[in-house]
């Protein structure tokens, strides 16, 4: 078995989801974190979900980067993240209750656009209005906050340092949003004063942590420190490249690291993409390999496929290599992590989707037109299953059929599988490649 000691040579690494989110990035980031001096979130907001086990207590992180349990690691929320002051303070309080010191090693970009209670109201109002064609958002206000950013009317974290300015901006913003809420969505208006009071109170907790994170990152780089960029959601939920409009509102692919952190792209040395050994999706949108039979239910139960943020059951299906290959192209993926291989233990056969059949033709690309994508029928290769991979940490002990499955994935997507995860525990991994 190789080891990951050479990871010390990598100064900047990106960990991304290669599917529709929930690939198990959290476990991999945990596994890698102590090799780095800083962990950076660069997109999304508290729609992400990452479960941490502290002693025998489970804590769910949504917004704070995953290095938070390590006091010597800086946790940085980059400018590309939409920041809910209320959610942040809740999360800090939850961690502090468990004895975790958060603020001493948390740094937040002063450029983060804020998520305010009105954005949550708008998120809900929009989903209600869409009816049957709703996106299935996490209801956290992510989309409306990004809309305000792009519309150049967002209130940003640095505005929290100036209460008078913040109030004026909030009044102007609410003038617009309350008009929309009341007249377009027929929903109640949201009070300016209540939002002001709640948000200013929350800001007291973290306003001294607001900094120029780009400068901070370059200082770390100059000091020879190593940085891990932690993606949220997955490539197929990318606002530009995902299954639009059933996507999140940020760039979840590697390009988002540079824009969302302020570190230029040539600093990124290794892009590790995380994929489950099968596929899941929460929310609406096409999913060619989705299983509607008992097997889908078995995978859901065995893989605990319920959302960390919303508790929703995840849709489950076979691994889609057409989509995975596209994710690899989108983010210049250096290597893959294959998670939850053990969930497929005990099946007599396993399948890989290697193409789609559309209108009587076989295609190997993901159609941008969702109607077409919805009509795609998976073309499968079938492989013999295996009894048990759960808990295996040595390559020499890995079942040969499971290894053949991994090799087939590598062959089809043209990228190596660097790590295979074989269980929930932090160290239940097989490291196949030294970095
Ligand atoms: P939003 O990010 O809340 O706007 O939701 C947009 C889409 O992204 C929905 O389909 C959500 O289910 C999905 N989504 C957002 N965050 C996650 C995540 O962390 N894992 C999986 N799906 C997510």
Coordinates of N, CA and C in Angstrom, one line a residue, residues 88-199:
X88 N -24.3 31.5 10.5 CA -22.9 31.4 10.9 C -22.9 31.4 12.5
X89 N -23.6 32.3 13.1 CA -23.6 32.4 14.5 C -24.2 31.1 15.2
X90 N -25.2 30.6 14.6 CA -25.8 29.3 15.1 C -24.7 28.2 15.0
X91 N -24.0 28.2 13.9 CA -23.0 27.1 13.8 C -21.9 27.3 14.8
X92 N -21.5 28.5 14.9 CA -20.4 28.8 15.9 C -20.8 28.4 17.3
X93 N -22.1 28.8 17.6 CA -22.6 28.5 19.0 C -22.6 26.9 19.2
X94 N -23.1 26.2 18.2 CA -23.1 24.7 18.3 C -21.8 24.1 18.5
X95 N -20.8 24.7 17.8 CA -19.4 24.2 18.0 C -18.8 24.6 19.4
X96 N -19.1 25.8 19.8 CA -18.6 26.3 21.0 C -19.2 25.5 22.2
X97 N -20.4 25.1 22.0 CA -21.1 24.3 23.1 C -20.3 22.9 23.3
X98 N -19.7 22.5 22.2 CA -19.0 21.2 22.2 C -17.5 21.5 22.7
X99 N -17.2 22.7 23.0 CA -15.9 23.1 23.5 C -14.9 23.4 22.4
X100 N -15.4 23.6 21.2 CA -14.5 23.9 20.0 C -14.3 25.4 20.0
X101 N -13.0 25.8 19.9 CA -12.7 27.2 19.8 C -12.8 27.5 18.3
X102 N -13.7 28.4 17.8 CA -13.9 28.6 16.4 C -13.2 29.9 16.0
X103 N -13.5 31.0 16.7 CA -13.1 32.3 16.2 C -11.6 32.5 16.1
X104 N -10.8 31.9 16.9 CA -9.4 32.2 16.9 C -8.8 31.8 15.5
X105 N -9.4 30.8 14.9 CA -8.8 30.4 13.6 C -9.8 30.4 12.4
X106 N -10.8 31.2 12.5 CA -11.7 31.5 11.4 C -11.5 32.8 10.8
X107 N -11.4 32.9 9.5 CA -11.3 34.2 8.8 C -12.3 34.2 7.7
X108 N -13.0 35.4 7.6 CA -14.1 35.5 6.7 C -13.8 36.6 5.7
X109 N -14.1 36.4 4.5 CA -13.9 37.5 3.5 C -14.9 38.6 3.7
X110 N -14.3 39.8 3.8 CA -15.2 41.0 3.9 C -16.1 41.2 2.7
X111 N -15.7 40.5 1.6 CA -16.5 40.7 0.3 C -17.6 39.7 0.2
X112 N -17.8 38.9 1.1 CA -18.9 37.9 1.0 C -20.3 38.6 0.9
X113 N -21.1 38.3 -0.1 CA -22.5 38.8 -0.1 C -23.2 38.2 1.0
X114 N -24.1 38.9 1.6 CA -24.9 38.4 2.8 C -26.2 37.7 2.3
X115 N -26.5 36.6 3.1 CA -27.8 36.0 3.0 C -28.6 36.6 4.2
X116 N -29.7 37.3 3.9 CA -30.6 37.9 4.9 C -31.9 37.1 5.0
X117 N -32.6 37.3 6.0 CA -33.9 36.6 6.1 C -34.8 36.8 4.9
X118 N -34.7 37.9 4.2 CA -35.5 38.1 3.0 C -35.1 37.1 1.9
X119 N -33.9 36.7 1.9 CA -33.5 35.8 0.8 C -34.1 34.4 1.0
X120 N -34.2 34.1 2.3 CA -34.9 32.8 2.6 C -36.3 32.9 2.2
X121 N -37.0 34.0 2.5 CA -38.4 34.2 2.2 C -38.6 34.1 0.7
X122 N -37.6 34.7 -0.1 CA -37.7 34.7 -1.5 C -37.5 33.3 -2.1
X123 N -36.6 32.6 -1.5 CA -36.3 31.2 -1.9 C -37.6 30.4 -1.8
X124 N -38.3 30.5 -0.7 CA -39.5 29.7 -0.5 C -40.6 30.2 -1.4
X125 N -40.7 31.5 -1.6 CA -41.8 32.1 -2.4 C -41.6 31.6 -3.9
X126 N -40.3 31.6 -4.3 CA -40.1 31.2 -5.7 C -40.4 29.7 -5.9
X127 N -40.1 28.9 -4.9 CA -40.4 27.4 -5.1 C -41.9 27.2 -5.1
X128 N -42.6 27.9 -4.3 CA -44.1 27.8 -4.3 C -44.6 28.2 -5.6
X129 N -44.1 29.3 -6.2 CA -44.6 29.8 -7.5 C -44.3 28.8 -8.6
X130 N -43.2 28.2 -8.5 CA -42.8 27.2 -9.6 C -43.7 26.0 -9.6
X131 N -44.3 25.7 -8.4 CA -45.2 24.5 -8.3 C -44.4 23.2 -8.7
X132 N -45.0 22.5 -9.6 CA -44.5 21.2 -10.0 C -43.1 21.3 -10.5
X133 N -42.7 22.4 -11.1 CA -41.4 22.5 -11.7 C -40.4 23.1 -10.7
X134 N -40.7 23.0 -9.4 CA -39.7 23.6 -8.4 C -38.4 22.9 -8.5
X135 N -37.3 23.7 -8.1 CA -36.0 23.2 -8.2 C -35.7 22.2 -7.1
X136 N -36.4 22.3 -6.0 CA -36.0 21.5 -4.8 C -34.8 22.1 -4.1
X137 N -34.8 23.4 -3.9 CA -33.6 24.0 -3.3 C -33.6 23.6 -1.8
X138 N -32.5 24.0 -1.2 CA -32.4 23.7 0.3 C -33.2 24.7 1.1
X139 N -33.7 25.7 0.4 CA -34.5 26.7 1.1 C -33.7 27.6 2.1
X140 N -32.4 27.7 1.8 CA -31.5 28.5 2.6 C -31.3 30.0 2.1
X141 N -31.9 30.3 1.0 CA -31.8 31.7 0.5 C -30.6 31.8 -0.4
X142 N -30.0 30.7 -0.8 CA -28.7 30.8 -1.6 C -28.9 31.5 -2.9
X143 N -29.9 31.0 -3.7 CA -30.1 31.5 -5.1 C -30.4 33.0 -5.0
X144 N -31.4 33.5 -4.2 CA -31.7 34.9 -4.2 C -30.5 35.8 -3.7
X145 N -29.7 35.2 -2.9 CA -28.5 36.0 -2.4 C -27.5 36.2 -3.6
X146 N -27.3 35.1 -4.3 CA -26.4 35.2 -5.5 C -27.1 36.1 -6.6
X147 N -28.4 36.1 -6.7 CA -29.0 37.0 -7.6 C -28.7 38.5 -7.3
X148 N -28.8 38.8 -6.0 CA -28.5 40.1 -5.6 C -27.0 40.5 -5.8
X149 N -26.2 39.5 -5.7 CA -24.7 39.8 -6.0 C -24.6 40.2 -7.4
X150 N -25.2 39.4 -8.3 CA -25.0 39.6 -9.7 C -25.7 40.9 -10.2
X151 N -26.8 41.2 -9.5 CA -27.6 42.4 -9.8 C -26.9 43.7 -9.2
X152 N -25.8 43.4 -8.5 CA -25.0 44.5 -7.9 C -25.8 45.3 -6.9
X153 N -26.7 44.6 -6.2 CA -27.3 45.3 -5.1 C -27.1 44.6 -3.7
X154 N -26.2 43.6 -3.7 CA -26.0 42.8 -2.5 C -25.4 43.7 -1.4
X155 N -25.8 43.3 -0.2 CA -25.1 43.9 1.0 C -24.0 42.9 1.3
X156 N -22.8 43.4 1.5 CA -21.6 42.5 1.7 C -21.2 42.5 3.2
X157 N -20.4 41.6 3.5 CA -20.0 41.4 5.0 C -19.4 42.7 5.5
X158 N -18.6 43.3 4.7 CA -17.9 44.5 5.2 C -18.9 45.6 5.6
X159 N -20.0 45.6 5.0 CA -21.1 46.6 5.4 C -21.5 46.5 6.9
X160 N -21.3 45.3 7.4 CA -21.7 45.0 8.8 C -20.9 45.9 9.8
X161 N -19.7 46.3 9.3 CA -18.9 47.1 10.2 C -19.4 48.6 10.3
X162 N -20.3 48.9 9.5 CA -20.8 50.3 9.5 C -22.3 50.3 9.6
X163 N -22.9 50.3 10.8 CA -24.3 50.1 11.0 C -25.2 51.1 10.2
X164 N -24.7 52.4 10.2 CA -25.5 53.4 9.4 C -25.7 53.0 8.0
X165 N -24.5 52.7 7.4 CA -24.5 52.3 6.0 C -25.3 51.1 5.7
X166 N -25.1 50.1 6.6 CA -25.8 48.8 6.5 C -27.4 49.1 6.5
X167 N -27.8 50.0 7.4 CA -29.2 50.2 7.5 C -29.8 50.9 6.2
X168 N -29.0 51.8 5.7 CA -29.4 52.5 4.5 C -29.5 51.5 3.3
X169 N -28.5 50.6 3.2 CA -28.5 49.6 2.1 C -29.6 48.7 2.3
X170 N -29.9 48.3 3.6 CA -31.0 47.3 3.8 C -32.3 47.9 3.5
X171 N -32.5 49.2 3.8 CA -33.8 49.9 3.5 C -34.0 49.9 1.9
X172 N -32.9 50.2 1.2 CA -33.0 50.3 -0.2 C -33.3 48.9 -0.8
X173 N -32.6 47.9 -0.3 CA -32.8 46.5 -0.8 C -34.2 46.1 -0.5
X174 N -34.7 46.4 0.7 CA -36.0 45.9 1.1 C -37.2 46.6 0.4
X175 N -36.9 47.8 0.0 CA -37.9 48.6 -0.8 C -38.2 47.7 -2.1
X176 N -37.1 47.2 -2.7 CA -37.3 46.4 -3.9 C -37.9 45.0 -3.6
X177 N -37.3 44.3 -2.6 CA -37.7 42.9 -2.3 C -39.1 42.9 -1.7
X178 N -39.5 43.8 -0.9 CA -40.8 43.8 -0.3 C -41.9 44.0 -1.4
X179 N -41.5 44.9 -2.4 CA -42.4 45.1 -3.5 C -42.7 43.8 -4.2
X180 N -41.6 43.0 -4.5 CA -41.7 41.8 -5.2 C -42.4 40.7 -4.4
X181 N -42.1 40.6 -3.1 CA -42.7 39.6 -2.2 C -44.2 39.9 -2.2
X182 N -44.6 41.1 -2.0 CA -46.0 41.4 -1.9 C -46.8 41.4 -3.2
X183 N -46.2 42.0 -4.2 CA -47.0 42.2 -5.4 C -46.8 41.0 -6.4
X184 N -45.7 40.4 -6.4 CA -45.5 39.3 -7.4 C -45.8 38.0 -6.8
X185 N -45.3 37.7 -5.5 CA -45.4 36.4 -4.9 C -46.6 36.3 -4.0
X186 N -47.3 37.5 -3.7 CA -48.4 37.5 -2.8 C -48.0 36.9 -1.4
X187 N -46.8 37.3 -0.9 CA -46.3 36.8 0.3 C -46.2 38.0 1.3
X188 N -46.1 37.7 2.6 CA -46.0 38.8 3.5 C -44.6 39.6 3.4
X189 N -44.7 40.9 3.6 CA -43.4 41.6 3.6 C -42.6 41.3 4.8
X190 N -41.3 41.6 4.7 CA -40.3 41.3 5.8 C -39.9 42.6 6.4
X191 N -39.9 42.7 7.7 CA -39.5 43.9 8.4 C -38.1 44.3 8.3
X192 N -37.8 45.5 7.9 CA -36.4 46.0 7.9 C -35.8 46.0 9.3
X193 N -36.6 46.5 10.2 CA -36.0 46.7 11.6 C -35.7 45.3 12.2
X194 N -36.6 44.3 12.0 CA -36.3 43.0 12.6 C -35.0 42.4 12.0
X195 N -34.9 42.5 10.7 CA -33.7 42.0 10.0 C -32.5 42.7 10.5
X196 N -32.6 44.1 10.6 CA -31.4 44.9 11.1 C -31.0 44.4 12.4
X197 N -32.0 44.3 13.4 CA -31.6 44.0 14.7 C -31.0 42.6 14.8
X198 N -31.6 41.6 14.1 CA -31.1 40.2 14.2 C -29.7 40.2 13.6
X199 N -29.5 40.8 12.4 CA -28.2 40.6 11.7 C -27.1 41.4 12.4

